[in-house]
Amino acid sequence: MALTNEPATPATFSATVVDPQLTITNQMTDTNGGPLAGGDAVESVVRIQNTGNASATNTVVAVALTNLQNPTSVRINGLAASPDLVSATGNTLTVRVGTGANGSNGGSIAPGEVVLLT
């Protein structure tokens, strides 16, 4: 980009705003069917969608779940999650998601991409 300091030629500048936007929903279902009752097992489906115009990077999702039983059963887009992508502290499940996610960092979620955690 070149800027000039001539009064007859005003300086111009253009910028493209990149804005990843994550929309996260959590749907809970009674695995036994019927209305929820005390002691029922509940399956949680967390849907993460990037509705923005740029990739979300280093994406880490933390979900508060009551009575978290088995964090090793987490699936990402239907596949068993690698144990280094998932951690649980108390009732909070933390999952590193997206392309390139590893045991230390979350990955990238492209615009329009959806990630499902079950």
PDB file of C-alpha atoms in Angstrom:
ATOM      1  CA  MET A   1       0.000   0.000   0.000  1.00  0.00           C
ATOM      2  CA  ALA A   2       1.291   3.431  -0.856  1.00  0.00           C
ATOM      3  CA  LEU A   3       0.133   6.634   0.825  1.00  0.00           C
ATOM      4  CA  THR A   4       0.817  10.054  -0.608  1.00  0.00           C
ATOM      5  CA  ASN A   5       0.919  13.415   1.095  1.00  0.00           C
ATOM      6  CA  GLU A   6      -0.436  15.467  -1.783  1.00  0.00           C
ATOM      7  CA  PRO A   7      -3.501  17.580  -0.974  1.00  0.00           C
ATOM      8  CA  ALA A   8      -5.001  16.872  -4.407  1.00  0.00           C
ATOM      9  CA  THR A   9      -4.773  13.127  -3.818  1.00  0.00           C
ATOM     10  CA  PRO A  10      -6.368  12.144  -0.515  1.00  0.00           C
ATOM     11  CA  ALA A  11      -4.908   9.093   1.160  1.00  0.00           C
ATOM     12  CA  THR A  12      -7.104   6.038   0.956  1.00  0.00           C
ATOM     13  CA  PHE A  13      -7.148   2.936   3.031  1.00  0.00           C
ATOM     14  CA  SER A  14      -9.242  -0.186   2.922  1.00  0.00           C
ATOM     15  CA  ALA A  15      -9.475  -2.992   5.419  1.00  0.00           C
ATOM     16  CA  THR A  16     -11.229  -6.317   5.429  1.00  0.00           C
ATOM     17  CA  VAL A  17     -12.718  -7.197   8.786  1.00  0.00           C
ATOM     18  CA  VAL A  18     -12.364 -10.863   9.648  1.00  0.00           C
ATOM     19  CA  ASP A  19     -14.754 -12.022  12.297  1.00  0.00           C
ATOM     20  CA  PRO A  20     -15.161 -15.631  13.411  1.00  0.00           C
ATOM     21  CA  GLN A  21     -18.431 -16.124  15.293  1.00  0.00           C
ATOM     22  CA  LEU A  22     -19.128 -19.351  17.158  1.00  0.00           C
ATOM     23  CA  THR A  23     -22.715 -20.354  17.879  1.00  0.00           C
ATOM     24  CA  ILE A  24     -22.898 -23.095  20.504  1.00  0.00           C
ATOM     25  CA  THR A  25     -26.003 -25.037  21.505  1.00  0.00           C
ATOM     26  CA  ASN A  26     -26.376 -27.919  23.949  1.00  0.00           C
ATOM     27  CA  GLN A  27     -29.269 -30.356  23.543  1.00  0.00           C
ATOM     28  CA  MET A  28     -29.846 -32.851  26.338  1.00  0.00           C
ATOM     29  CA  THR A  29     -31.863 -36.048  25.882  1.00  0.00           C
ATOM     30  CA  ASP A  30     -33.044 -38.634  28.391  1.00  0.00           C
ATOM     31  CA  THR A  31     -31.412 -41.858  27.146  1.00  0.00           C
ATOM     32  CA  ASN A  32     -34.233 -43.923  28.689  1.00  0.00           C
ATOM     33  CA  GLY A  33     -36.907 -41.941  26.834  1.00  0.00           C
ATOM     34  CA  GLY A  34     -39.840 -40.149  28.412  1.00  0.00           C
ATOM     35  CA  PRO A  35     -39.694 -37.186  30.768  1.00  0.00           C
ATOM     36  CA  LEU A  36     -36.587 -36.567  32.821  1.00  0.00           C
ATOM     37  CA  ALA A  37     -36.601 -37.932  36.335  1.00  0.00           C
ATOM     38  CA  GLY A  38     -34.003 -38.031  39.089  1.00  0.00           C
ATOM     39  CA  GLY A  39     -31.297 -40.576  38.365  1.00  0.00           C
ATOM     40  CA  ASP A  40     -31.924 -40.707  34.599  1.00  0.00           C
ATOM     41  CA  ALA A  41     -28.942 -40.926  32.266  1.00  0.00           C
ATOM     42  CA  VAL A  42     -28.773 -37.921  29.950  1.00  0.00           C
ATOM     43  CA  GLU A  43     -26.919 -37.596  26.656  1.00  0.00           C
ATOM     44  CA  SER A  44     -25.607 -34.166  25.751  1.00  0.00           C
ATOM     45  CA  VAL A  45     -25.070 -33.063  22.134  1.00  0.00           C
ATOM     46  CA  VAL A  46     -23.068 -29.848  21.843  1.00  0.00           C
ATOM     47  CA  ARG A  47     -23.211 -28.204  18.398  1.00  0.00           C
ATOM     48  CA  ILE A  48     -20.523 -25.655  17.551  1.00  0.00           C
ATOM     49  CA  GLN A  49     -20.899 -23.700  14.305  1.00  0.00           C
ATOM     50  CA  ASN A  50     -18.711 -20.929  12.958  1.00  0.00           C
ATOM     51  CA  THR A  51     -21.202 -18.454  11.492  1.00  0.00           C
ATOM     52  CA  GLY A  52     -18.544 -15.794  10.912  1.00  0.00           C
ATOM     53  CA  ASN A  53     -16.444 -14.951   7.865  1.00  0.00           C
ATOM     54  CA  ALA A  54     -13.076 -16.177   9.184  1.00  0.00           C
ATOM     55  CA  SER A  55     -11.710 -19.312  10.793  1.00  0.00           C
ATOM     56  CA  ALA A  56     -11.916 -19.570  14.572  1.00  0.00           C
ATOM     57  CA  THR A  57      -8.477 -20.589  15.809  1.00  0.00           C
ATOM     58  CA  ASN A  58      -7.252 -22.286  18.982  1.00  0.00           C
ATOM     59  CA  THR A  59     -10.838 -23.387  19.640  1.00  0.00           C
ATOM     60  CA  VAL A  60     -11.484 -24.828  23.097  1.00  0.00           C
ATOM     61  CA  VAL A  61     -15.009 -25.520  24.360  1.00  0.00           C
ATOM     62  CA  ALA A  62     -15.889 -25.874  28.057  1.00  0.00           C
ATOM     63  CA  VAL A  63     -19.275 -27.354  28.923  1.00  0.00           C
ATOM     64  CA  ALA A  64     -20.762 -27.460  32.426  1.00  0.00           C
ATOM     65  CA  LEU A  65     -22.482 -30.799  32.977  1.00  0.00           C
ATOM     66  CA  THR A  66     -24.113 -31.957  36.197  1.00  0.00           C
ATOM     67  CA  ASN A  67     -22.854 -35.315  37.422  1.00  0.00           C
ATOM     68  CA  LEU A  68     -20.349 -35.878  34.621  1.00  0.00           C
ATOM     69  CA  GLN A  69     -19.858 -39.647  34.525  1.00  0.00           C
ATOM     70  CA  ASN A  70     -17.570 -40.666  31.682  1.00  0.00           C
ATOM     71  CA  PRO A  71     -15.438 -37.992  29.980  1.00  0.00           C
ATOM     72  CA  THR A  72     -13.576 -40.704  28.059  1.00  0.00           C
ATOM     73  CA  SER A  73     -16.737 -41.454  26.049  1.00  0.00           C
ATOM     74  CA  VAL A  74     -16.694 -38.068  24.243  1.00  0.00           C
ATOM     75  CA  ARG A  75     -17.091 -38.212  20.473  1.00  0.00           C
ATOM     76  CA  ILE A  76     -16.157 -35.422  18.049  1.00  0.00           C
ATOM     77  CA  ASN A  77     -18.186 -35.547  14.822  1.00  0.00           C
ATOM     78  CA  GLY A  78     -19.063 -39.162  15.578  1.00  0.00           C
ATOM     79  CA  LEU A  79     -15.499 -40.353  16.190  1.00  0.00           C
ATOM     80  CA  ALA A  80     -14.029 -41.239  19.576  1.00  0.00           C
ATOM     81  CA  ALA A  81     -12.079 -38.230  20.854  1.00  0.00           C
ATOM     82  CA  SER A  82      -8.394 -38.741  21.486  1.00  0.00           C
ATOM     83  CA  PRO A  83      -7.877 -38.675  25.280  1.00  0.00           C
ATOM     84  CA  ASP A  84      -5.437 -35.755  24.978  1.00  0.00           C
ATOM     85  CA  LEU A  85      -8.215 -33.554  23.508  1.00  0.00           C
ATOM     86  CA  VAL A  86     -10.571 -34.002  26.475  1.00  0.00           C
ATOM     87  CA  SER A  87     -10.231 -33.092  30.133  1.00  0.00           C
ATOM     88  CA  ALA A  88     -12.692 -32.904  32.993  1.00  0.00           C
ATOM     89  CA  THR A  89     -12.473 -30.888  36.181  1.00  0.00           C
ATOM     90  CA  GLY A  90     -15.396 -31.259  38.533  1.00  0.00           C
ATOM     91  CA  ASN A  91     -18.481 -31.006  36.333  1.00  0.00           C
ATOM     92  CA  THR A  92     -16.764 -29.066  33.545  1.00  0.00           C
ATOM     93  CA  LEU A  93     -15.808 -30.903  30.383  1.00  0.00           C
ATOM     94  CA  THR A  94     -13.147 -29.156  28.282  1.00  0.00           C
ATOM     95  CA  VAL A  95     -12.594 -30.259  24.681  1.00  0.00           C
ATOM     96  CA  ARG A  96     -10.029 -28.961  22.189  1.00  0.00           C
ATOM     97  CA  VAL A  97     -11.761 -29.064  18.783  1.00  0.00           C
ATOM     98  CA  GLY A  98     -11.130 -28.184  15.158  1.00  0.00           C
ATOM     99  CA  THR A  99      -8.572 -29.028  12.512  1.00  0.00           C
ATOM    100  CA  GLY A 100      -5.130 -29.345  14.062  1.00  0.00           C
ATOM    101  CA  ALA A 101      -6.349 -29.625  17.676  1.00  0.00           C
ATOM    102  CA  ASN A 102      -3.869 -31.380  19.941  1.00  0.00           C
ATOM    103  CA  GLY A 103      -3.240 -31.999  23.616  1.00  0.00           C
ATOM    104  CA  SER A 104      -2.109 -28.406  24.181  1.00  0.00           C
ATOM    105  CA  ASN A 105      -4.151 -26.265  21.777  1.00  0.00           C
ATOM    106  CA  GLY A 106      -7.521 -26.113  20.129  1.00  0.00           C
ATOM    107  CA  GLY A 107      -7.745 -26.269  16.362  1.00  0.00           C
ATOM    108  CA  SER A 108      -9.332 -24.243  13.598  1.00  0.00           C
ATOM    109  CA  ILE A 109     -13.027 -24.193  12.663  1.00  0.00           C
ATOM    110  CA  ALA A 110     -13.645 -22.781   9.176  1.00  0.00           C
ATOM    111  CA  PRO A 111     -16.558 -20.451   8.316  1.00  0.00           C
ATOM    112  CA  GLY A 112     -19.743 -22.524   8.018  1.00  0.00           C
ATOM    113  CA  GLU A 113     -18.151 -25.579   9.630  1.00  0.00           C
ATOM    114  CA  VAL A 114     -20.081 -27.485  12.305  1.00  0.00           C
ATOM    115  CA  VAL A 115     -18.494 -29.605  15.048  1.00  0.00           C
ATOM    116  CA  LEU A 116     -20.641 -31.980  17.107  1.00  0.00           C
ATOM    117  CA  LEU A 117     -19.647 -33.223  20.553  1.00  0.00           C
ATOM    118  CA  THR A 118     -21.544 -36.156  22.016  1.00  0.00           C
TER     119      THR A 118
END
